[in-house]
Each structure stands twice: as structure tokens, then as C-alpha cells.
């Protein structure tokens, strides 16, 4: 059995191609993975976290901090940047050296794996979860000379929740020990997580050092994109503004913003003639926005076959008759057959109608009960009646 | 010396047919005759067949060839040269995969479309074209997962590790626990970088089922890799659910690039007819050119037929995708035989009749008269009490009323016999217990519902062979 296998992906025979033109260059820069050296628009948060961690390292004490914010607001990136600059400071002997360890709640199969991963990153030992917890307990509660401070980043904290909450409890309890010298930075999405899911003794140990990342405003998003592009002239000014305003209005997620810009460069590349590559303009951005934000239900209804459209009509007719938002298949079938007669088509059989109903249910235009209920299964619309009527009428 | 023990009759035959040359008869020839004692007549016919085999095959051979070719088209989902009617989507997908393969750019995309709309076909075509590039062929790793097979993350992770042939794999066996496998895979991906490690295509069929896994760990990790500076990956999800993004958790959704390729075909009936024609047409590589010409001629004649048009229109109205067309054509083609070597409109009509038949109607067709009577009684109960559930006693009473009025002794069955018939209907699921059949009520008093529509019962009565007139009248009469 391979005990000491080294994890690696095989390498390619010839290296990847470098970006060839302006748009490809811009696309490479706009990819979410190319995190810039310093994050724009997060200076205040950076300073706060920096001060907190630096003071703990200088004093040789421990502490906890809770960072929250919706996805895509730069939480993890900011913390990484803080650690990077602290490491630089430690290299230049401005502050004592420290160790940095990172775990992510989503990247483990079970909350107790947190112990295993922490211990493995600290000492390179591979042990079971129970044993790891005992070893860590010992390590953090016994005094040792020349012990360096450990900075632990816990991402996706809410997944470390267990019924007894012992993982969370331990993570927040260790920093309070006298000899631990442990700084725990925790990241999660919801602001009120400590009050909502933690029992009192856990929440009180987490303490009150909290920070929340606000969603980006449109100015900030614009600044992020311009700083990423960094003098590569690929976008029109108005186009950037449109993207940032649209994303800021919806979620303030920087990832979304970058993805849309990237898609817009692709659209621009395909729409232009060969050789001549223009700037990404309003029309390209509009198309990308439409592609990513518009709901496809309406198009799906328009592209559906005649019987499927008739079935949707029958559903609405039956809802109108009943005055409810729900009907059994049998009721809809009666309407469906009547509509077929009105349209001058051959009347459908129950099997055919049921097949049509199932097809609509499979792509979630309808919400259905399991099909073994046959005639008695209840049918609901997954979108509003107005949308269905709009889609059916337009052609 | 061997000739000595030949039977007399044989010697005589050789002498009589061979004439003078019998004296020069060679030993080997006789051995051949002994082994294949064929009569004059049959040897002649094999000769003639061999002669005409140079240009064309026998009819039976041709028919079986045609069936083989068409069956491959309809059942085995053979890839077409180019996807029909999906040019822009194809271009988008191909370009996306090409950039991952060539430039090492990580991407994620969802292909969304109703069942049978050609999602897998599109992806396979794109992969096929991509792998023809020499630059790509040696540099790409592919991982194919399906939500139906990899029902939880543990199995999916093992499968990924196995298909990537990472170093904790020996042969086809993956070592280590679930947690170790995850850490190992993530470490491996983390060590890679954009320009030097081979890009990985993760292809997730039935993507929506992956969203039901615990915590969506696998999706989070794959999409996280695609959004961070690690080994380049392309995550391609295939699903038929339009609302698939609503299934994703917020942090997973944020990491997904929100690219969706929709396969919603706006195929016109004209195009549908063209597809019908091209699907049945034989290619030039068919061994017998004469037969294939005749066949193609008959197909184009078939396409002009009015009744064929009607059938196609009906199918087009109910379902636009090619999978249902294929199943129709398969039924039709299987009726081609030596006695009728071309596809006729009748075959298509019959196939259409089979494929659109009402299944419950067919079940009713096979019931006994007593069971049919019970169904009619239930239908009356439904009419009177507006769909309220009934039990056996009520049905039996209704049935007895019929007997009293129409009073023929033919239908006068004992109660246990009637109950047996009732049970049979229950087993056929033509009736269904209201509460799932788990209550402690005696079976005669268990509440039931009829699982048939009014029209189905009436239609079945029309088609029932030798249905007694009084039963028919009873069914039509308004209130029992």
C-alpha cells in the first residue's frame, strides 16, 4: 500500500500558451484566481485585522476574532494578505516569528477532522481524531520555552458545528490558556452566527472581537476591476460602470463581477472580425449580463412543444377555475383534453398527457409529487402565472 | 484400393453421371463427394448465387444490414458529425474547453436542457473535436462522474482518485479513508499550477444530484479549485433542471461562474421532417448500392406521404426531442423484413399507434367481465359522490343493484368471488388505498380510490371484445 505517496497532478508535456492579445491578457488578469498583491477597498479591514494579530504576537498572548460577510466580499483574501505582510515583518525581525495554519470547514469530511488537520500541519503527525485532540490539548496547555505564536485561520466556521459543539469549544478555549499563544481567526457568512448556533460557553469564549465585511458598492467594484486590469486597455469606461452597478445592486459579489467581465471579453472576441480586436463595449457587457442573470423559464416555455404549452394552459385554466394554486393531474387532464378539442388536435390519452406532465416536471417548470400517485398527483407551477401567460402569449 | 468398399449404389451414381470420365476419377474428388453429398440441383443453385453476389447481396442480407445500421443510429446514440441546430452553444463550449486545455484557464459551466435535448451529445462532440488537436490530446485528464452512480461524496472521491490515477491508487484500488482521500486530492490539486500541470476536465452528469450530497462538499471543493490559483480544471455540469442554481448553497453558488449553456431547441416542423428523412437515409458506404438506392427512394417517397406527415406532426406536437423520434423509428424499422423490404407508411402508423397507446386502457382490455363490472360500479360511485373514496362493500352493493335490475344469472357471483376480483384490481393498481394501505381496518372496509379517468373507462368498454350489452348500457346510464 502506498503509505508515503506524494500528492501531485502529472505535468504537461508542453507548457500552457501565454495570452496572445489584449483581450486574452485582460481575461487572464480578470480571472478570480489571480489575486492581486494588495486588495483595493479593504484597507480599513486590513488594518484592523493586522493590528489585532500583531498586538497578540507582540504580547505573546492569544485571542479570537470573528469575521463575517456574504460570499465574495474578500474575507479570506484579506486575511491572507494580513498574514503575508506579517510574515514579511517577521522576516525582517520587526515582530517575533509565528506559525500560520489554515483549515476550512468545507474541506473536511467531518468536524472532528479539524484536530487531525491542525496537528498534521503543526507537527506532521498522522493520527486519529481523538488522539489528535488529546495531543493538541497537551500542547496548548503545557508551558514550553521559546514557544512561538500560532495563528490559526478557520474558514467556513459554521460547518464545525456538532451537537455538543466540542470542536468549536476547544478551538475557542485553547487561546484562553496561559501558555497557548494561539490566535484564532474565524470566518463565516452570517453575522449573528455566534448567537444563533453557539451555546453560551462557546459564544462567550469567542469574545466580542468581531468584524463584518460589507458587500462592495459599485464604486468599489469599479475600482477593483480597474486595478486588476492595470493599464491594459480592454474595456470602455461605461461598460465597466454598467457591470459594477448591476452587480452591486444584486449582491455585491466581486467574483460575479469578474466573471461577467471575463464573459464580456469572450463575447467581444467572437463578435469582432478576425484580426481586428476592439474594446469591450456596452453591447457586449449587456449580452453577458443577460446571459448570466436572466431566468431561462420564459425561453423554456417558448421552446416547449405544442402539447407542453397546452398543458401549461390547462394548468392555469384549472387554477382559475378552482381559485387555488394547486390541482390534481386528473383535473388538469380534463382541461387539457378540452383544450385539445378547441385547438382541433387529436385528443390525448392519459398516458401521453402524463408523459407531457412529467417532462415539464423534470425541467422544473412544474412542481410534481412522485409519479406513482398517477392521476392523483398534485401539480403546481414553479413560476408565477403571469410569467407563463407572458411566455405563451408573446408568439 | 479404397474404391473397393464403396457402396454399390454410390458407384452406380458416379458411373451414370460421370460418363466416360469416370475412369479418370481422382481419389480426392470422391472424398469431396463423400463429405458433401449434394444433389445436382442444389449445387447448381449455389453456383448461381455466387455469381450474382459480385454486385448485390441477397434481400435477406440487405435487410439485416439495414436493420443493423439503423439500429446503431437509433439505440446506440451514435455521435453525429456536427450537432444539429446547436451551433452557437457548441462554439461556446468548445472555446471554453479549449482555453482550459491550451491556456490553463480554470472554468466552470453548466449545460442545461430538457431530457433528450442532446446535452451529452454536445459535450462528447466537443471533447472529440478537442482531442483531435495534438497539443491537447496528451495534456488533458478527464474525470467522468454521474450523479446516479456516485451517490455520495465518498464514492465520488474514490472514483475521481481512481480516474486521475493519483499515487494512492494501486491498480484500480484506492487506499485510505474518505478524509484522507479528500486531503490527498486537494493537496494534489493545490500543488499544481496554471502553466505546468495538466488540466483536468471534471464532467458531472446529473449535476443536480450532486447538489443533494451532504454539505455539497465535493461541489464546493471542485468549484473552489476552479476559482483559485491551483491546477487548472474545467467543471462541466449537465442537468435537466432549470432551477439548478437555486439548489446550490450560497458559498458554492458564489464560486460557480454562472455560465449556463441552455439547450432549448426551437426546431421548426420543417427541420423535424428533414431530420426524419436524414435519419432513415442510408449512407454511401452501404455495401449494396442498388438496394440502398431503392431504399432511399422509398424513404423520400415516404416523406411526401400525407399520412406520414400527420404522424410526424402529432409526434412533433407532443415532444420535439430526437429521442422520442428515434424510439418511434425503431419500432417502425423493426417491422421491415424480407417479405416487405422497404419501410411503408403502414409500419409507421402501427409504430405510432403502439407508442401512443394508453397503458391503462390496455390493462382494462385484459380484464374479465366481472372486474369490468366492478370498475363500472366504482365509476358510478365516483359520479354520485364526486370522487369521495369508497370501500369494497359500497362497490358490492352497487354491483348487486345492477344484478337485481338487469337480473341475469350469468353475473350472479358469490361475494368471495367478487372480493377476489376486487383484490385483483388492487394488485393491478387500478384502485389504490387512500392511506397507503397501512391501516388496521378490515379489508372489505378499507377506503379506496379509482385510478382511472372517466374517458378511459368508456373507451375501454367500446373496445372490449364481446362486451355484454346490458353491461354497456349500465355503464352509460347516468346514475347506476
Short mmCIF file of N, CA, C and O in Angstrom, two decimals, chain B residues 31 50 73 81 97 101 105 152 176-177 193 199 210 226 236 255 335 337 357 383 401 429 442 474:
data_model
loop_
_atom_site.label_atom_id
_atom_site.label_comp_id
_atom_site.label_asym_id
_atom_site.label_seq_id
_atom_site.Cartn_x
_atom_site.Cartn_y
_atom_site.Cartn_z
N UNK B 31 -13.52 -38.19 -52.31
CA UNK B 31 -13.57 -37.81 -50.90
C UNK B 31 -14.46 -36.58 -50.72
O UNK B 31 -15.27 -36.50 -49.80
N UNK B 50 -23.49 -17.49 -56.13
CA UNK B 50 -22.15 -16.95 -56.05
C UNK B 50 -21.89 -15.99 -57.20
O UNK B 50 -21.20 -14.99 -57.05
N UNK B 73 -27.94 3.65 -35.23
CA UNK B 73 -28.29 5.08 -35.18
C UNK B 73 -29.26 5.38 -34.05
O UNK B 73 -29.13 6.36 -33.35
N UNK B 81 -21.79 14.12 -36.95
CA UNK B 81 -20.57 14.85 -37.29
C UNK B 81 -20.55 16.22 -36.63
O UNK B 81 -19.54 16.69 -36.14
N UNK B 97 -13.64 24.92 -23.34
CA UNK B 97 -12.79 23.76 -23.02
C UNK B 97 -11.40 23.94 -23.64
O UNK B 97 -10.40 23.56 -23.04
N UNK B 101 -7.76 23.78 -21.85
CA UNK B 101 -6.75 22.82 -22.26
C UNK B 101 -5.48 23.53 -22.71
O UNK B 101 -4.38 23.09 -22.39
N UNK B 105 -6.67 27.91 -18.26
CA UNK B 105 -7.57 28.80 -17.53
C UNK B 105 -8.67 27.94 -16.90
O UNK B 105 -9.27 27.10 -17.57
N UNK B 152 -22.81 9.36 -3.25
CA UNK B 152 -22.35 10.28 -2.20
C UNK B 152 -20.89 10.65 -2.42
O UNK B 152 -20.22 10.10 -3.29
N UNK B 176 -6.89 4.37 1.69
CA UNK B 176 -7.10 5.49 2.59
C UNK B 176 -8.56 5.75 2.86
O UNK B 176 -9.44 5.33 2.11
N UNK B 177 -8.84 6.44 3.96
CA UNK B 177 -10.22 6.73 4.32
C UNK B 177 -10.74 7.90 3.50
O UNK B 177 -10.01 8.51 2.72
N UNK B 193 0.02 24.00 -10.82
CA UNK B 193 -0.20 25.40 -11.14
C UNK B 193 -0.60 25.56 -12.59
O UNK B 193 -0.62 24.60 -13.37
N UNK B 199 -4.27 20.08 -17.32
CA UNK B 199 -5.63 20.47 -16.96
C UNK B 199 -6.54 19.25 -16.79
O UNK B 199 -6.34 18.24 -17.46
N UNK B 210 -25.69 15.88 -7.43
CA UNK B 210 -24.52 16.21 -6.61
C UNK B 210 -24.85 17.30 -5.60
O UNK B 210 -24.22 17.40 -4.56
N UNK B 226 -11.50 25.68 -9.10
CA UNK B 226 -11.63 26.41 -10.38
C UNK B 226 -11.54 27.91 -10.18
O UNK B 226 -11.38 28.65 -11.15
N UNK B 236 -17.65 20.81 -15.72
CA UNK B 236 -18.79 20.87 -16.63
C UNK B 236 -19.92 20.06 -16.02
O UNK B 236 -19.77 18.86 -15.78
N UNK B 255 -18.99 30.63 -5.90
CA UNK B 255 -17.79 30.15 -6.57
C UNK B 255 -18.05 29.65 -7.97
O UNK B 255 -17.14 29.46 -8.74
N UNK B 335 -40.19 -3.56 -38.19
CA UNK B 335 -41.20 -4.28 -38.98
C UNK B 335 -40.74 -4.56 -40.40
O UNK B 335 -41.45 -5.22 -41.15
N UNK B 337 -38.89 -6.53 -43.09
CA UNK B 337 -38.45 -7.92 -43.17
C UNK B 337 -38.24 -8.30 -44.63
O UNK B 337 -38.37 -7.46 -45.52
N UNK B 357 -50.19 4.47 -27.37
CA UNK B 357 -51.33 3.77 -26.76
C UNK B 357 -51.43 4.10 -25.28
O UNK B 357 -50.43 4.36 -24.62
N UNK B 383 -69.15 9.16 -9.68
CA UNK B 383 -70.04 10.18 -10.24
C UNK B 383 -71.01 10.68 -9.17
O UNK B 383 -71.25 11.87 -9.03
N UNK B 401 -77.10 -3.99 -7.03
CA UNK B 401 -78.24 -3.25 -7.57
C UNK B 401 -78.39 -3.51 -9.06
O UNK B 401 -79.48 -3.70 -9.58
N UNK B 429 -53.22 -2.15 -9.42
CA UNK B 429 -53.17 -0.71 -9.08
C UNK B 429 -54.14 0.10 -9.91
O UNK B 429 -53.87 1.24 -10.26
N UNK B 442 -60.46 -3.68 8.49
CA UNK B 442 -60.70 -4.91 7.74
C UNK B 442 -60.67 -4.61 6.25
O UNK B 442 -61.03 -3.52 5.83
N UNK B 474 -75.50 -0.28 -18.73
CA UNK B 474 -75.36 0.11 -17.32
C UNK B 474 -74.27 1.19 -17.19
O UNK B 474 -74.42 2.15 -16.43
#
